[in-house]
Amino acid sequence: MSELVPGGNLPLPGGSVSVRVPGPFDVSALITDDSGKVGDDADFVFYNQPAAPGARLHGDTLTVDPPGLRPGATRVTVVVSPADPGTSLGRLPAPVLHVSGPGGGTIARFVPPPPRQETVLLLAELYRRGSGWKLRALGQGYADGLAGLARDFGVDVVEDTAPAPVPATPAPAAPAAPTARPAMHTLSALASPHLPSPDTDGFLGLVNSARRAAGSPAVTLDPRLASAALAHASAMAAAGRLGVEGRDGVFLYQRVTAAGYAYLTVGEHLVSGPRTPAEFVAYCLRTDQARRTLHDPAFSHAALAHATGGRSGDTYWTALWARPLMPGDLTRTAAEVVDLTNRERARAGLRPLAVDAALSTAAQTYSADMAARAFYAHTSPEGTRPWDRAAAAGSRMRSIGENIACGQRSPAEVVEGWMNSPGHRANILKRDFTHMGAGFAGGGPAGSYWTQLFGA
């Protein structure tokens, strides 16, 4: 049996696979294609709709028969949420995923990092790789429940409630019945009551006009980003100064992840002085670096908030720009880091590095750990070093090297930074190395944490 860590994966045997999450949880599944979006309502499997082609939910167990999935389906994302909708996952025992093969024997187990205020957790995904299927452990949470999940998968959830009829005459007391969970229905985005707030102040219109002129796709407002932006603008106003760290010791990027927004990339504008959103956008368009962020085609969501405070009574603005972390993004990001690294080795006349599963698992786990626990060093708080982490992930490499970085917003930016640093460049171009793994995590004080592990 395999004990998985976040980002870890393993091949699945042929035939049906069962995933079980015992405890006070609801298990759901989203069936998607390579775009990470559901096709229609039938792709959402949950307790009120327990079956879809190739997937069936019975109690706490989801059974998936990959060959029986709808045409075009390449991924099944397993989701857990509290059975009591008013409870956060942090108040419940940690969910544990048990994966069984066709014969019923357990083939894998995954215990995610302890959730806190999250109300929905993407626990794992089954995904097609070539002619076979694999399982990847995730552990990505959403603080705003199924509404946040819906925005990223293209499906929404609403609760149907009806007023209880008032009896004409008093009725005899009856034993209390178990509280029933509300019915849930998937809706199209146009009918969603959870859509981002309307552009009442004109910010979005101004921004998208500028992005359109620069050839960049439009962004949409996201309420999770808006919540984080308002919290940070208020913190800056209370301190009377600009900065990514508030007087409360919380960094801007930590506010974003605490709001339930897991991101692939994020950018920000922190400004004081403008009196209106129009003045704020005009300011951003006047300076090169701020204009590049506003125009950046990588971003798909945005938010703007302001607060007034401090001795001067200045207005402090926070704008956030982001792209959500979608299923498969970690794999694609790591692959891009590997590709860019091998391009640098090819320029130096060196052979390419092969991807190693154990090194990849150790690198991803360490990036996630640095982001979650807000540290940045080659030695962990417990004293583990790169070779310790590689061995713990199952690596048998005789020689290990590690590059880490924080704050970069893309694979290209981080590899360029490593190549401009003599020590990191030496690892990338070391002739003896034969394998590597890469990891990325968003969050923490720096906003992003990157790890390369090399082995020979």
GROMACS .gro file of C-alpha atoms in nm:
model
  456
    1MET     CA    1   0.000   0.000   0.000
    2SER     CA    2   0.123   0.350  -0.085
    3GLU     CA    3   0.105   0.639   0.165
    4LEU     CA    4   0.062   0.947  -0.053
    5VAL     CA    5   0.165   1.308   0.017
    6PRO     CA    6   0.022   1.618  -0.155
    7GLY     CA    7   0.125   1.604  -0.521
    8GLY     CA    8   0.216   1.235  -0.498
    9ASN     CA    9   0.077   0.997  -0.758
   10LEU     CA   10   0.067   0.630  -0.849
   11PRO     CA   11  -0.055   0.420  -1.144
   12LEU     CA   12  -0.397   0.261  -1.103
   13PRO     CA   13  -0.469  -0.102  -1.193
   14GLY     CA   14  -0.709  -0.173  -1.474
   15GLY     CA   15  -1.078  -0.201  -1.393
   16SER     CA   16  -1.293  -0.027  -1.134
   17VAL     CA   17  -1.135   0.168  -0.848
   18SER     CA   18  -1.310   0.263  -0.524
   19VAL     CA   19  -1.227   0.564  -0.309
   20ARG     CA   20  -1.371   0.586   0.041
   21VAL     CA   21  -1.368   0.868   0.297
   22PRO     CA   22  -1.521   0.748   0.625
   23GLY     CA   23  -1.649   0.993   0.883
   24PRO     CA   24  -1.886   1.292   0.899
   25PHE     CA   25  -1.827   1.391   0.537
   26ASP     CA   26  -2.010   1.411   0.207
   27VAL     CA   27  -1.817   1.269  -0.088
   28SER     CA   28  -1.867   1.424  -0.432
   29ALA     CA   29  -1.697   1.394  -0.769
   30LEU     CA   30  -1.652   1.621  -1.071
   31ILE     CA   31  -1.594   1.461  -1.411
   32THR     CA   32  -1.399   1.685  -1.648
   33ASP     CA   33  -1.195   1.686  -1.965
   34ASP     CA   34  -0.845   1.831  -2.008
   35SER     CA   35  -0.982   2.186  -1.971
   36GLY     CA   36  -1.075   2.114  -1.609
   37LYS     CA   37  -1.441   2.207  -1.669
   38VAL     CA   38  -1.752   1.994  -1.635
   39GLY     CA   39  -1.951   1.935  -1.952
   40ASP     CA   40  -2.298   1.967  -1.797
   41ASP     CA   41  -2.499   1.889  -1.485
   42ALA     CA   42  -2.452   1.514  -1.529
   43ASP     CA   43  -2.078   1.550  -1.456
   44PHE     CA   44  -2.144   1.639  -1.090
   45VAL     CA   45  -2.187   1.326  -0.874
   46PHE     CA   46  -2.313   1.388  -0.520
   47TYR     CA   47  -2.569   1.253  -0.274
   48ASN     CA   48  -2.871   1.389  -0.467
   49GLN     CA   49  -2.728   1.272  -0.801
   50PRO     CA   50  -2.529   0.961  -0.707
   51ALA     CA   51  -2.455   0.818  -1.049
   52ALA     CA   52  -2.305   0.918  -1.383
   53PRO     CA   53  -2.160   0.706  -1.665
   54GLY     CA   54  -1.859   0.528  -1.514
   55ALA     CA   55  -1.905   0.668  -1.160
   56ARG     CA   56  -2.135   0.572  -0.874
   57LEU     CA   57  -2.157   0.705  -0.519
   58HIS     CA   58  -2.285   0.479  -0.240
   59GLY     CA   59  -2.259   0.625   0.110
   60ASP     CA   60  -1.896   0.720   0.174
   61THR     CA   61  -1.759   0.529  -0.125
   62LEU     CA   62  -1.720   0.643  -0.485
   63THR     CA   63  -1.658   0.372  -0.744
   64VAL     CA   64  -1.506   0.478  -1.075
   65ASP     CA   65  -1.479   0.262  -1.387
   66PRO     CA   66  -1.254   0.472  -1.614
   67PRO     CA   67  -1.349   0.296  -1.943
   68GLY     CA   68  -1.717   0.362  -1.864
   69LEU     CA   69  -1.682   0.739  -1.825
   70ARG     CA   70  -1.847   0.966  -2.079
   71PRO     CA   71  -1.658   1.029  -2.406
   72GLY     CA   72  -1.387   1.291  -2.360
   73ALA     CA   73  -1.361   1.253  -1.982
   74THR     CA   74  -0.998   1.247  -1.869
   75ARG     CA   75  -1.023   1.337  -1.500
   76VAL     CA   76  -1.235   1.261  -1.194
   77THR     CA   77  -1.178   1.495  -0.900
   78VAL     CA   78  -1.280   1.361  -0.558
   79VAL     CA   79  -1.426   1.622  -0.322
   80VAL     CA   80  -1.518   1.608   0.047
   81SER     CA   81  -1.725   1.850   0.252
   82PRO     CA   82  -1.880   1.833   0.600
   83ALA     CA   83  -2.208   1.642   0.617
   84ASP     CA   84  -2.331   1.936   0.826
   85PRO     CA   85  -2.308   2.232   0.583
   86GLY     CA   86  -2.255   2.480   0.868
   87THR     CA   87  -1.934   2.315   0.991
   88SER     CA   88  -1.578   2.389   0.880
   89LEU     CA   89  -1.347   2.098   0.810
   90GLY     CA   90  -1.110   2.223   1.081
   91ARG     CA   91  -1.368   2.126   1.345
   92LEU     CA   92  -1.387   1.765   1.223
   93PRO     CA   93  -1.145   1.472   1.227
   94ALA     CA   94  -0.901   1.483   0.937
   95PRO     CA   95  -1.050   1.316   0.627
   96VAL     CA   96  -0.861   1.004   0.522
   97LEU     CA   97  -0.882   0.874   0.164
   98HIS     CA   98  -0.868   0.495   0.116
   99VAL     CA   99  -0.823   0.369  -0.241
  100SER     CA  100  -0.909   0.009  -0.332
  101GLY     CA  101  -0.845  -0.186  -0.651
  102PRO     CA  102  -1.078  -0.421  -0.841
  103GLY     CA  103  -1.023  -0.703  -0.589
  104GLY     CA  104  -1.111  -0.484  -0.291
  105GLY     CA  105  -0.758  -0.464  -0.151
  106THR     CA  106  -0.631  -0.123  -0.038
  107ILE     CA  107  -0.369   0.014  -0.277
  108ALA     CA  108  -0.322   0.368  -0.142
  109ARG     CA  109  -0.402   0.595   0.150
  110PHE     CA  110  -0.385   0.975   0.173
  111VAL     CA  111  -0.412   1.199   0.479
  112PRO     CA  112  -0.407   1.568   0.368
  113PRO     CA  113  -0.259   1.848   0.578
  114PRO     CA  114  -0.509   1.941   0.854
  115PRO     CA  115  -0.768   2.184   0.710
  116ARG     CA  116  -0.872   2.490   0.907
  117GLN     CA  117  -1.150   2.722   0.794
  118GLU     CA  118  -1.201   2.536   0.464
  119THR     CA  119  -1.546   2.391   0.397
  120VAL     CA  120  -1.462   2.194   0.082
  121LEU     CA  121  -1.148   1.994   0.008
  122LEU     CA  122  -1.028   1.862  -0.328
  123LEU     CA  123  -0.886   1.539  -0.192
  124ALA     CA  124  -0.755   1.357  -0.500
  125GLU     CA  125  -0.795   1.314  -0.873
  126LEU     CA  126  -0.800   1.016  -1.104
  127TYR     CA  127  -0.656   1.118  -1.440
  128ARG     CA  128  -0.576   0.957  -1.771
  129ARG     CA  129  -0.211   0.934  -1.869
  130GLY     CA  130  -0.158   0.776  -2.209
  131SER     CA  131  -0.356   0.452  -2.220
  132GLY     CA  132  -0.368   0.413  -1.842
  133TRP     CA  133  -0.501   0.598  -1.538
  134LYS     CA  134  -0.324   0.739  -1.234
  135LEU     CA  135  -0.422   0.879  -0.894
  136ARG     CA  136  -0.283   1.208  -0.762
  137ALA     CA  137  -0.321   1.333  -0.403
  138LEU     CA  138  -0.431   1.698  -0.385
  139GLY     CA  139  -0.547   1.844  -0.051
  140GLN     CA  140  -0.661   2.181  -0.197
  141GLY     CA  141  -0.925   2.360   0.013
  142TYR     CA  142  -1.192   2.624  -0.040
  143ALA     CA  143  -1.302   2.849   0.246
  144ASP     CA  144  -1.622   2.958   0.072
  145GLY     CA  145  -1.752   2.608   0.013
  146LEU     CA  146  -1.913   2.478  -0.302
  147ALA     CA  147  -1.953   2.830  -0.439
  148GLY     CA  148  -1.576   2.865  -0.464
  149LEU     CA  149  -1.542   2.516  -0.605
  150ALA     CA  150  -1.806   2.597  -0.867
  151ARG     CA  151  -1.621   2.898  -1.004
  152ASP     CA  152  -1.321   2.685  -1.091
  153PHE     CA  153  -1.509   2.388  -1.239
  154GLY     CA  154  -1.792   2.568  -1.422
  155VAL     CA  155  -2.074   2.436  -1.201
  156ASP     CA  156  -2.266   2.602  -0.919
  157VAL     CA  157  -2.469   2.479  -0.623
  158VAL     CA  158  -2.779   2.638  -0.476
  159GLU     CA  159  -2.996   2.535  -0.188
  160ASP     CA  160  -3.370   2.486  -0.236
  161THR     CA  161  -3.563   2.598   0.070
  162ALA     CA  162  -3.936   2.631   0.115
  163PRO     CA  163  -4.123   2.786   0.406
  164ALA     CA  164  -4.279   2.531   0.637
  165PRO     CA  165  -4.660   2.529   0.620
  166VAL     CA  166  -4.834   2.675   0.924
  167PRO     CA  167  -5.091   2.428   1.063
  168ALA     CA  168  -5.442   2.561   1.104
  169THR     CA  169  -5.468   2.407   1.449
  170PRO     CA  170  -5.197   2.314   1.694
  171ALA     CA  171  -5.059   1.969   1.618
  172PRO     CA  172  -4.953   1.716   1.880
  173ALA     CA  173  -4.585   1.719   1.959
  174ALA     CA  174  -4.390   1.467   1.754
  175PRO     CA  175  -4.043   1.319   1.797
  176ALA     CA  176  -3.772   1.533   1.641
  177ALA     CA  177  -3.675   1.411   1.294
  178PRO     CA  178  -3.317   1.415   1.167
  179THR     CA  179  -3.230   1.741   0.996
  180ALA     CA  180  -3.231   1.686   0.621
  181ARG     CA  181  -2.965   1.839   0.401
  182PRO     CA  182  -3.104   2.082   0.144
  183ALA     CA  183  -3.146   1.965  -0.210
  184MET     CA  184  -2.874   2.081  -0.449
  185HIS     CA  185  -2.892   2.146  -0.818
  186THR     CA  186  -2.623   2.237  -1.066
  187LEU     CA  187  -2.690   2.554  -1.263
  188SER     CA  188  -2.539   2.732  -1.556
  189ALA     CA  189  -2.312   3.027  -1.477
  190LEU     CA  190  -2.573   3.272  -1.604
  191ALA     CA  191  -2.819   3.158  -1.341
  192SER     CA  192  -2.569   3.156  -1.056
  193PRO     CA  193  -2.645   3.357  -0.742
  194HIS     CA  194  -2.276   3.331  -0.651
  195LEU     CA  195  -2.140   3.531  -0.943
  196PRO     CA  196  -1.885   3.802  -0.860
  197SER     CA  197  -2.024   4.138  -0.758
  198PRO     CA  198  -2.131   4.366  -1.043
  199ASP     CA  199  -1.892   4.634  -1.162
  200THR     CA  200  -2.068   4.913  -0.972
  201ASP     CA  201  -1.766   5.145  -0.956
  202GLY     CA  202  -1.651   5.098  -1.318
  203PHE     CA  203  -1.319   4.937  -1.222
  204LEU     CA  204  -1.367   4.624  -1.430
  205GLY     CA  205  -1.477   4.815  -1.737
  206LEU     CA  206  -1.171   5.040  -1.722
  207VAL     CA  207  -0.936   4.748  -1.666
  208ASN     CA  208  -1.076   4.531  -1.944
  209SER     CA  209  -1.074   4.821  -2.187
  210ALA     CA  210  -0.700   4.864  -2.120
  211ARG     CA  211  -0.639   4.489  -2.141
  212ARG     CA  212  -0.830   4.463  -2.467
  213ALA     CA  213  -0.615   4.740  -2.616
  214ALA     CA  214  -0.304   4.546  -2.510
  215GLY     CA  215  -0.436   4.221  -2.662
  216SER     CA  216  -0.494   4.052  -2.324
  217PRO     CA  217  -0.808   3.854  -2.231
  218ALA     CA  218  -1.065   4.009  -1.999
  219VAL     CA  219  -1.063   3.943  -1.625
  220THR     CA  220  -1.365   3.890  -1.400
  221LEU     CA  221  -1.422   4.006  -1.045
  222ASP     CA  222  -1.379   3.742  -0.775
  223PRO     CA  223  -1.534   3.788  -0.428
  224ARG     CA  224  -1.260   3.587  -0.256
  225LEU     CA  225  -0.998   3.824  -0.395
  226ALA     CA  226  -1.221   4.118  -0.301
  227SER     CA  227  -1.236   3.996   0.059
  228ALA     CA  228  -0.857   3.962   0.075
  229ALA     CA  229  -0.805   4.302  -0.091
  230LEU     CA  230  -1.036   4.477   0.155
  231ALA     CA  231  -0.869   4.310   0.454
  232HIS     CA  232  -0.527   4.421   0.333
  233ALA     CA  233  -0.631   4.775   0.243
  234SER     CA  234  -0.781   4.807   0.592
  235ALA     CA  235  -0.460   4.675   0.750
  236MET     CA  236  -0.251   4.928   0.557
  237ALA     CA  237  -0.489   5.210   0.652
  238ALA     CA  238  -0.468   5.110   1.020
  239ALA     CA  239  -0.087   5.115   1.004
  240GLY     CA  240  -0.073   5.429   0.791
  241ARG     CA  241   0.174   5.280   0.544
  242LEU     CA  242   0.194   5.069   0.230
  243GLY     CA  243   0.337   4.717   0.242
  244VAL     CA  244   0.272   4.351   0.169
  245GLU     CA  245   0.275   4.281   0.545
  246GLY     CA  246   0.004   4.426   0.763
  247ARG     CA  247   0.048   4.553   1.116
  248ASP     CA  248  -0.119   4.227   1.222
  249GLY     CA  249   0.178   4.032   1.081
  250VAL     CA  250  -0.026   3.878   0.801
  251PHE     CA  251   0.107   3.906   0.446
  252LEU     CA  252  -0.110   3.990   0.147
  253TYR     CA  253  -0.068   3.646  -0.012
  254GLN     CA  254  -0.167   3.475   0.312
  255ARG     CA  255  -0.490   3.676   0.306
  256VAL     CA  256  -0.560   3.547  -0.045
  257THR     CA  257  -0.519   3.180   0.046
  258ALA     CA  258  -0.706   3.231   0.376
  259ALA     CA  259  -1.001   3.362   0.172
  260GLY     CA  260  -1.014   3.025  -0.003
  261TYR     CA  261  -0.844   3.126  -0.329
  262ALA     CA  262  -0.572   2.878  -0.429
  263TYR     CA  263  -0.375   3.041  -0.710
  264LEU     CA  264  -0.132   2.946  -0.981
  265THR     CA  265  -0.006   3.303  -1.010
  266VAL     CA  266  -0.088   3.629  -0.835
  267GLY     CA  267  -0.001   3.998  -0.869
  268GLU     CA  268  -0.088   4.310  -0.676
  269HIS     CA  269  -0.095   4.689  -0.673
  270LEU     CA  270  -0.060   4.869  -0.339
  271VAL     CA  271  -0.119   5.242  -0.380
  272SER     CA  272  -0.218   5.541  -0.167
  273GLY     CA  273  -0.355   5.868  -0.294
  274PRO     CA  274  -0.611   5.804  -0.572
  275ARG     CA  275  -0.964   5.910  -0.483
  276THR     CA  276  -1.161   5.693  -0.726
  277PRO     CA  277  -1.117   5.363  -0.915
  278ALA     CA  278  -1.071   5.567  -1.233
  279GLU     CA  279  -0.780   5.757  -1.076
  280PHE     CA  280  -0.635   5.430  -0.950
  281VAL     CA  281  -0.642   5.266  -1.297
  282ALA     CA  282  -0.499   5.582  -1.454
  283TYR     CA  283  -0.212   5.573  -1.206
  284CYS     CA  284  -0.138   5.207  -1.289
  285LEU     CA  285  -0.132   5.279  -1.661
  286ARG     CA  286   0.121   5.561  -1.617
  287THR     CA  287   0.405   5.345  -1.479
  288ASP     CA  288   0.576   5.060  -1.664
  289GLN     CA  289   0.579   4.792  -1.395
  290ALA     CA  290   0.222   4.859  -1.279
  291ARG     CA  291   0.101   4.865  -1.640
  292ARG     CA  292   0.265   4.527  -1.710
  293THR     CA  293   0.078   4.373  -1.418
  294LEU     CA  294  -0.256   4.520  -1.526
  295HIS     CA  295  -0.200   4.395  -1.884
  296ASP     CA  296  -0.058   4.051  -1.788
  297PRO     CA  297  -0.246   3.789  -1.995
  298ALA     CA  298  -0.180   3.523  -1.730
  299PHE     CA  299  -0.444   3.670  -1.498
  300SER     CA  300  -0.814   3.579  -1.521
  301HIS     CA  301  -0.954   3.724  -1.195
  302ALA     CA  302  -0.921   4.064  -1.028
  303ALA     CA  303  -1.047   4.268  -0.734
  304LEU     CA  304  -1.007   4.621  -0.598
  305ALA     CA  305  -1.067   4.756  -0.249
  306HIS     CA  306  -0.976   5.067  -0.052
  307ALA     CA  307  -0.978   5.197   0.305
  308THR     CA  308  -0.906   5.533   0.464
  309GLY     CA  309  -0.706   5.577   0.781
  310GLY     CA  310  -0.379   5.674   0.939
  311ARG     CA  311  -0.285   6.016   1.075
  312SER     CA  312  -0.301   6.171   0.730
  313GLY     CA  313  -0.641   6.027   0.643
  314ASP     CA  314  -0.500   5.889   0.318
  315THR     CA  315  -0.687   5.632   0.112
  316TYR     CA  316  -0.505   5.300   0.070
  317TRP     CA  317  -0.583   5.079  -0.230
  318THR     CA  318  -0.521   4.710  -0.290
  319ALA     CA  319  -0.573   4.554  -0.631
  320LEU     CA  320  -0.529   4.179  -0.675
  321TRP     CA  321  -0.480   3.990  -1.002
  322ALA     CA  322  -0.472   3.612  -1.011
  323ARG     CA  323  -0.530   3.288  -1.195
  324PRO     CA  324  -0.680   3.001  -0.990
  325LEU     CA  325  -0.494   2.677  -0.941
  326MET     CA  326  -0.679   2.419  -1.148
  327PRO     CA  327  -0.646   2.039  -1.145
  328GLY     CA  328  -0.341   1.950  -1.348
  329ASP     CA  329  -0.171   2.290  -1.306
  330LEU     CA  330   0.094   2.159  -1.065
  331THR     CA  331   0.189   1.886  -1.311
  332ARG     CA  332   0.206   2.130  -1.601
  333THR     CA  333   0.406   2.384  -1.399
  334ALA     CA  334   0.659   2.123  -1.289
  335ALA     CA  335   0.690   1.996  -1.647
  336GLU     CA  336   0.761   2.350  -1.768
  337VAL     CA  337   1.034   2.395  -1.506
  338VAL     CA  338   1.191   2.068  -1.619
  339ASP     CA  339   1.169   2.167  -1.985
  340LEU     CA  340   1.327   2.508  -1.927
  341THR     CA  341   1.600   2.348  -1.716
  342ASN     CA  342   1.680   2.099  -1.992
  343ARG     CA  343   1.695   2.379  -2.248
  344GLU     CA  344   1.967   2.542  -2.039
  345ARG     CA  345   2.153   2.212  -2.019
  346ALA     CA  346   2.122   2.164  -2.396
  347ARG     CA  347   2.278   2.508  -2.453
  348ALA     CA  348   2.570   2.395  -2.239
  349GLY     CA  349   2.603   2.069  -2.433
  350LEU     CA  350   2.474   1.854  -2.146
  351ARG     CA  351   2.230   1.564  -2.160
  352PRO     CA  352   1.874   1.630  -2.041
  353LEU     CA  353   1.754   1.533  -1.696
  354ALA     CA  354   1.481   1.270  -1.667
  355VAL     CA  355   1.185   1.331  -1.436
  356ASP     CA  356   1.204   1.116  -1.122
  357ALA     CA  357   0.882   1.043  -0.931
  358ALA     CA  358   1.042   1.038  -0.584
  359LEU     CA  359   1.232   1.362  -0.642
  360SER     CA  360   0.915   1.522  -0.781
  361THR     CA  361   0.716   1.419  -0.473
  362ALA     CA  362   0.983   1.550  -0.236
  363ALA     CA  363   1.013   1.880  -0.426
  364GLN     CA  364   0.638   1.940  -0.435
  365THR     CA  365   0.595   1.850  -0.069
  366TYR     CA  366   0.876   2.086   0.036
  367SER     CA  367   0.737   2.380  -0.165
  368ALA     CA  368   0.396   2.325  -0.004
  369ASP     CA  369   0.556   2.301   0.340
  370MET     CA  370   0.748   2.628   0.300
  371ALA     CA  371   0.430   2.807   0.190
  372ALA     CA  372   0.213   2.658   0.464
  373ARG     CA  373   0.458   2.715   0.750
  374ALA     CA  374   0.602   3.043   0.622
  375PHE     CA  375   0.972   2.953   0.619
  376TYR     CA  376   1.233   2.960   0.346
  377ALA     CA  377   1.553   2.755   0.384
  378HIS     CA  378   1.723   2.440   0.262
  379THR     CA  379   1.692   2.304   0.616
  380SER     CA  380   1.337   2.251   0.744
  381PRO     CA  381   1.232   2.358   1.096
  382GLU     CA  382   1.277   1.994   1.201
  383GLY     CA  383   1.630   1.989   1.064
  384THR     CA  384   1.575   1.776   0.752
  385ARG     CA  385   1.804   1.842   0.456
  386PRO     CA  386   1.742   1.784   0.081
  387TRP     CA  387   1.884   1.430   0.087
  388ASP     CA  388   1.671   1.342   0.390
  389ARG     CA  389   1.355   1.455   0.210
  390ALA     CA  390   1.451   1.273  -0.109
  391ALA     CA  391   1.513   0.948   0.084
  392ALA     CA  392   1.184   0.986   0.274
  393ALA     CA  393   1.003   1.009  -0.062
  394GLY     CA  394   1.163   0.682  -0.173
  395SER     CA  395   1.463   0.807  -0.371
  396ARG     CA  396   1.773   0.589  -0.391
  397MET     CA  397   1.990   0.848  -0.563
  398ARG     CA  398   2.350   0.858  -0.437
  399SER     CA  399   2.395   1.233  -0.495
  400ILE     CA  400   2.132   1.503  -0.428
  401GLY     CA  401   2.124   1.876  -0.504
  402GLU     CA  402   1.853   2.135  -0.438
  403ASN     CA  403   1.755   2.478  -0.568
  404ILE     CA  404   1.482   2.679  -0.397
  405ALA     CA  405   1.334   3.019  -0.479
  406CYS     CA  406   1.042   3.233  -0.366
  407GLY     CA  407   0.841   3.521  -0.509
  408GLN     CA  408   0.872   3.439  -0.881
  409ARG     CA  409   0.544   3.430  -1.074
  410SER     CA  410   0.619   3.181  -1.353
  411PRO     CA  411   0.848   2.889  -1.442
  412ALA     CA  412   1.033   3.112  -1.688
  413GLU     CA  413   1.098   3.374  -1.420
  414VAL     CA  414   1.223   3.125  -1.162
  415VAL     CA  415   1.452   2.935  -1.400
  416GLU     CA  416   1.596   3.265  -1.526
  417GLY     CA  417   1.662   3.369  -1.165
  418TRP     CA  418   1.838   3.041  -1.088
  419MET     CA  419   2.052   3.073  -1.401
  420ASN     CA  420   2.156   3.424  -1.292
  421SER     CA  421   2.279   3.289  -0.956
  422PRO     CA  422   2.617   3.110  -0.968
  423GLY     CA  423   2.532   2.845  -0.706
  424HIS     CA  424   2.193   2.761  -0.850
  425ARG     CA  425   2.331   2.767  -1.204
  426ALA     CA  426   2.598   2.515  -1.100
  427ASN     CA  427   2.328   2.271  -0.987
  428ILE     CA  428   2.133   2.309  -1.312
  429LEU     CA  429   2.447   2.255  -1.522
  430LYS     CA  430   2.610   1.984  -1.311
  431ARG     CA  431   2.723   1.714  -1.552
  432ASP     CA  432   2.680   1.429  -1.303
  433PHE     CA  433   2.309   1.483  -1.238
  434THR     CA  434   2.077   1.252  -1.432
  435HIS     CA  435   1.731   1.312  -1.282
  436MET     CA  436   1.524   1.589  -1.129
  437GLY     CA  437   1.189   1.681  -0.980
  438ALA     CA  438   1.021   2.020  -0.944
  439GLY     CA  439   0.760   2.163  -0.709
  440PHE     CA  440   0.555   2.482  -0.671
  441ALA     CA  441   0.317   2.621  -0.409
  442GLY     CA  442   0.137   2.954  -0.380
  443GLY     CA  443   0.088   3.130  -0.047
  444GLY     CA  444   0.300   3.228   0.251
  445PRO     CA  445   0.478   3.560   0.301
  446ALA     CA  446   0.656   3.546  -0.038
  447GLY     CA  447   0.356   3.448  -0.251
  448SER     CA  448   0.521   3.153  -0.428
  449TYR     CA  449   0.773   2.883  -0.337
  450TRP     CA  450   0.972   2.679  -0.589
  451THR     CA  451   1.190   2.370  -0.545
  452GLN     CA  452   1.418   2.177  -0.776
  453LEU     CA  453   1.568   1.847  -0.658
  454PHE     CA  454   1.849   1.692  -0.862
  455GLY     CA  455   1.984   1.341  -0.832
  456ALA     CA  456   2.240   1.101  -0.969
   0.00000   0.00000   0.00000
